[in-house]
Amino acid sequence: KIRGEGFYSRNVDDNSICRNCWAKYLCGGGCFALNKMKTGKSSEPYNYLCDVLKIYWEELIKLYIQVYPEIVGGNNPNFNW
């Protein structure tokens, strides 16, 4: 029944909607149970969540790029190695 209903995780590369998304390996295609509840298909990602996760990861990456020179430069006391 689980396989028949599609209630199991899949490889994100097997999902045609996610295949060309830059964030696919960060979110993994989303929660398959939430996808099933919102879209009717466990393999079809919930667009709202996709948009939110892309914004989240984009901002996190921007922050990391800003902070990275401080980390490797040893200028931040929180990152003394």
GROMACS .gro file of N, CA and C in nm:
model
  243
    1LYS      N    1   0.083  -0.120   0.000
    1LYS     CA    2   0.000   0.000   0.000
    1LYS      C    3   0.087   0.126   0.000
    2ILE      N    4   0.197   0.123   0.075
    2ILE     CA    5   0.285   0.240   0.081
    2ILE      C    6   0.340   0.271  -0.058
    3ARG      N    7   0.388   0.171  -0.128
    3ARG     CA    8   0.440   0.193  -0.263
    3ARG      C    9   0.329   0.236  -0.359
    4GLY      N   10   0.214   0.176  -0.348
    4GLY     CA   11   0.102   0.209  -0.436
    4GLY      C   12   0.055   0.352  -0.420
    5GLU      N   13   0.056   0.403  -0.299
    5GLU     CA   14   0.014   0.540  -0.271
    5GLU      C   15   0.126   0.641  -0.290
    6GLY      N   16   0.247   0.593  -0.306
    6GLY     CA   17   0.360   0.682  -0.326
    6GLY      C   18   0.413   0.747  -0.200
    7PHE      N   19   0.388   0.684  -0.084
    7PHE     CA   20   0.434   0.740   0.043
    7PHE      C   21   0.574   0.692   0.078
    8TYR      N   22   0.669   0.724  -0.005
    8TYR     CA   23   0.807   0.691   0.024
    8TYR      C   24   0.896   0.794  -0.046
    9SER      N   25   1.015   0.807   0.006
    9SER     CA   26   1.105   0.908  -0.052
    9SER      C   27   1.163   0.857  -0.183
   10ARG      N   28   1.199   0.952  -0.266
   10ARG     CA   29   1.259   0.922  -0.396
   10ARG      C   30   1.384   1.006  -0.414
   11ASN      N   31   1.465   0.966  -0.508
   11ASN     CA   32   1.582   1.044  -0.544
   11ASN      C   33   1.535   1.173  -0.611
   12VAL      N   34   1.588   1.286  -0.568
   12VAL     CA   35   1.545   1.416  -0.620
   12VAL      C   36   1.573   1.427  -0.769
   13ASP      N   37   1.672   1.357  -0.820
   13ASP     CA   38   1.701   1.361  -0.964
   13ASP      C   39   1.594   1.291  -1.046
   14ASP      N   40   1.516   1.206  -0.982
   14ASP     CA   41   1.408   1.137  -1.053
   14ASP      C   42   1.282   1.222  -1.066
   15ASN      N   43   1.280   1.336  -0.999
   15ASN     CA   44   1.164   1.424  -1.001
   15ASN      C   45   1.182   1.527  -1.112
   16SER      N   46   1.098   1.522  -1.214
   16SER     CA   47   1.113   1.611  -1.329
   16SER      C   48   1.099   1.758  -1.292
   17ILE      N   49   1.020   1.790  -1.191
   17ILE     CA   50   1.001   1.929  -1.149
   17ILE      C   51   1.127   1.982  -1.082
   18CYS      N   52   1.194   1.898  -1.007
   18CYS     CA   53   1.314   1.938  -0.933
   18CYS      C   54   1.442   1.928  -1.016
   19ARG      N   55   1.438   1.854  -1.122
   19ARG     CA   56   1.560   1.818  -1.196
   19ARG      C   57   1.650   1.937  -1.229
   20ASN      N   58   1.593   2.051  -1.267
   20ASN     CA   59   1.673   2.167  -1.307
   20ASN      C   60   1.679   2.277  -1.200
   21CYS      N   61   1.636   2.247  -1.081
   21CYS     CA   62   1.636   2.346  -0.972
   21CYS      C   63   1.775   2.354  -0.910
   22TRP      N   64   1.825   2.475  -0.889
   22TRP     CA   65   1.958   2.493  -0.830
   22TRP      C   66   1.964   2.449  -0.684
   23ALA      N   67   1.850   2.444  -0.617
   23ALA     CA   68   1.848   2.411  -0.474
   23ALA      C   69   1.807   2.266  -0.447
   24LYS      N   70   1.798   2.183  -0.548
   24LYS     CA   71   1.743   2.049  -0.530
   24LYS      C   72   1.819   1.964  -0.428
   25TYR      N   73   1.950   1.980  -0.419
   25TYR     CA   74   2.026   1.899  -0.323
   25TYR      C   75   2.023   1.959  -0.183
   26LEU      N   76   1.975   2.079  -0.170
   26LEU     CA   77   1.962   2.141  -0.038
   26LEU      C   78   1.829   2.104   0.027
   27CYS      N   79   1.724   2.091  -0.052
   27CYS     CA   80   1.594   2.058   0.005
   27CYS      C   81   1.555   1.912  -0.019
   28GLY      N   82   1.615   1.849  -0.119
   28GLY     CA   83   1.585   1.708  -0.147
   28GLY      C   84   1.446   1.684  -0.202
   29GLY      N   85   1.384   1.787  -0.256
   29GLY     CA   86   1.250   1.771  -0.313
   29GLY      C   87   1.138   1.794  -0.213
   30GLY      N   88   1.175   1.834  -0.094
   30GLY     CA   89   1.074   1.862   0.008
   30GLY      C   90   1.025   1.735   0.077
   31CYS      N   91   0.937   1.754   0.169
   31CYS     CA   92   0.879   1.643   0.244
   31CYS      C   93   0.775   1.572   0.157
   32PHE      N   94   0.794   1.444   0.132
   32PHE     CA   95   0.702   1.374   0.043
   32PHE      C   96   0.561   1.364   0.101
   33ALA      N   97   0.548   1.362   0.234
   33ALA     CA   98   0.414   1.358   0.295
   33ALA      C   99   0.343   1.493   0.276
   34LEU      N  100   0.416   1.604   0.296
   34LEU     CA  101   0.357   1.736   0.274
   34LEU      C  102   0.322   1.754   0.127
   35ASN      N  103   0.411   1.709   0.039
   35ASN     CA  104   0.382   1.718  -0.104
   35ASN      C  105   0.251   1.646  -0.137
   36LYS      N  106   0.232   1.528  -0.082
   36LYS     CA  107   0.111   1.450  -0.107
   36LYS      C  108  -0.013   1.523  -0.055
   37MET      N  109  -0.002   1.584   0.064
   37MET     CA  110  -0.117   1.655   0.121
   37MET      C  111  -0.152   1.780   0.040
   38LYS      N  112  -0.050   1.851  -0.007
   38LYS     CA  113  -0.075   1.979  -0.073
   38LYS      C  114  -0.098   1.968  -0.223
   39THR      N  115  -0.031   1.873  -0.290
   39THR     CA  116  -0.042   1.865  -0.436
   39THR      C  117  -0.115   1.741  -0.483
   40GLY      N  118  -0.135   1.645  -0.391
   40GLY     CA  119  -0.199   1.520  -0.429
   40GLY      C  120  -0.101   1.415  -0.478
   41LYS      N  121   0.028   1.454  -0.494
   41LYS     CA  122   0.131   1.361  -0.540
   41LYS      C  123   0.253   1.377  -0.451
   42SER      N  124   0.305   1.265  -0.403
   42SER     CA  125   0.424   1.274  -0.318
   42SER      C  126   0.547   1.316  -0.396
   43SER      N  127   0.544   1.299  -0.527
   43SER     CA  128   0.660   1.333  -0.610
   43SER      C  129   0.653   1.476  -0.664
   44GLU      N  130   0.545   1.546  -0.639
   44GLU     CA  131   0.531   1.683  -0.689
   44GLU      C  132   0.549   1.781  -0.573
   45PRO      N  133   0.656   1.862  -0.576
   45PRO     CA  134   0.682   1.951  -0.464
   45PRO      C  135   0.577   2.061  -0.450
   46TYR      N  136   0.559   2.103  -0.328
   46TYR     CA  137   0.468   2.210  -0.292
   46TYR      C  138   0.536   2.343  -0.329
   47ASN      N  139   0.484   2.415  -0.427
   47ASN     CA  140   0.549   2.534  -0.481
   47ASN      C  141   0.578   2.641  -0.377
   48TYR      N  142   0.486   2.664  -0.285
   48TYR     CA  143   0.508   2.766  -0.183
   48TYR      C  144   0.632   2.733  -0.100
   49LEU      N  145   0.643   2.609  -0.058
   49LEU     CA  146   0.758   2.568   0.021
   49LEU      C  147   0.886   2.577  -0.061
   50CYS      N  148   0.879   2.543  -0.189
   50CYS     CA  149   0.996   2.557  -0.277
   50CYS      C  150   1.044   2.701  -0.279
   51ASP      N  151   0.953   2.794  -0.297
   51ASP     CA  152   0.990   2.935  -0.302
   51ASP      C  153   1.052   2.982  -0.171
   52VAL      N  154   0.995   2.942  -0.060
   52VAL     CA  155   1.047   2.981   0.071
   52VAL      C  156   1.186   2.923   0.092
   53LEU      N  157   1.205   2.795   0.060
   53LEU     CA  158   1.335   2.732   0.079
   53LEU      C  159   1.442   2.793  -0.011
   54LYS      N  160   1.406   2.831  -0.132
   54LYS     CA  161   1.503   2.895  -0.222
   54LYS      C  162   1.547   3.030  -0.165
   55ILE      N  163   1.454   3.107  -0.113
   55ILE     CA  164   1.489   3.235  -0.050
   55ILE      C  165   1.578   3.211   0.070
   56TYR      N  166   1.543   3.116   0.153
   56TYR     CA  167   1.621   3.084   0.272
   56TYR      C  168   1.765   3.049   0.236
   57TRP      N  169   1.783   2.954   0.143
   57TRP     CA  170   1.917   2.910   0.106
   57TRP      C  171   1.996   3.020   0.036
   58GLU      N  172   1.929   3.098  -0.047
   58GLU     CA  173   1.998   3.207  -0.116
   58GLU      C  174   2.053   3.308  -0.015
   59GLU      N  175   1.973   3.344   0.083
   59GLU     CA  176   2.017   3.439   0.185
   59GLU      C  177   2.126   3.380   0.274
   60LEU      N  178   2.114   3.253   0.306
   60LEU     CA  179   2.216   3.187   0.387
   60LEU      C  180   2.350   3.182   0.313
   61ILE      N  181   2.346   3.155   0.186
   61ILE     CA  182   2.468   3.153   0.104
   61ILE      C  183   2.530   3.292   0.096
   62LYS      N  184   2.447   3.395   0.078
   62LYS     CA  185   2.498   3.533   0.075
   62LYS      C  186   2.565   3.568   0.208
   63LEU      N  187   2.504   3.529   0.318
   63LEU     CA  188   2.562   3.556   0.449
   63LEU      C  189   2.696   3.485   0.465
   64TYR      N  190   2.702   3.362   0.424
   64TYR     CA  191   2.826   3.286   0.434
   64TYR      C  192   2.937   3.352   0.352
   65ILE      N  193   2.904   3.399   0.234
   65ILE     CA  194   3.003   3.466   0.149
   65ILE      C  195   3.055   3.592   0.218
   66GLN      N  196   2.970   3.662   0.288
   66GLN     CA  197   3.012   3.783   0.360
   66GLN      C  198   3.099   3.749   0.480
   67VAL      N  199   3.068   3.643   0.550
   67VAL     CA  200   3.137   3.608   0.673
   67VAL      C  201   3.266   3.528   0.648
   68TYR      N  202   3.273   3.460   0.539
   68TYR     CA  203   3.386   3.371   0.511
   68TYR      C  204   3.523   3.439   0.524
   69PRO      N  205   3.542   3.559   0.467
   69PRO     CA  206   3.674   3.623   0.483
   69PRO      C  207   3.712   3.645   0.630
   70GLU      N  208   3.616   3.674   0.713
   70GLU     CA  209   3.644   3.691   0.856
   70GLU      C  210   3.684   3.558   0.920
   71ILE      N  211   3.620   3.453   0.878
   71ILE     CA  212   3.649   3.321   0.933
   71ILE      C  213   3.792   3.280   0.900
   72VAL      N  214   3.828   3.287   0.773
   72VAL     CA  215   3.961   3.242   0.733
   72VAL      C  216   4.070   3.344   0.767
   73GLY      N  217   4.032   3.471   0.782
   73GLY     CA  218   4.129   3.573   0.816
   73GLY      C  219   4.164   3.581   0.963
   74GLY      N  220   4.087   3.513   1.045
   74GLY     CA  221   4.114   3.511   1.188
   74GLY      C  222   4.080   3.643   1.257
   75ASN      N  223   3.998   3.727   1.194
   75ASN     CA  224   3.964   3.857   1.251
   75ASN      C  225   3.845   3.853   1.346
   76ASN      N  226   3.779   3.743   1.354
   76ASN     CA  227   3.660   3.732   1.437
   76ASN      C  228   3.691   3.643   1.557
   77PRO      N  229   3.680   3.693   1.679
   77PRO     CA  230   3.712   3.613   1.797
   77PRO      C  231   3.625   3.488   1.812
   78ASN      N  232   3.510   3.488   1.748
   78ASN     CA  233   3.424   3.369   1.756
   78ASN      C  234   3.476   3.254   1.672
   79PHE      N  235   3.570   3.283   1.583
   79PHE     CA  236   3.619   3.180   1.491
   79PHE      C  237   3.770   3.159   1.505
   80ASN      N  238   3.824   3.179   1.621
   80ASN     CA  239   3.967   3.153   1.642
   80ASN      C  240   3.991   3.002   1.646
   81TRP      N  241   4.084   2.956   1.565
   81TRP     CA  242   4.113   2.813   1.557
   81TRP      C  243   4.245   2.793   1.616
   0.00000   0.00000   0.00000
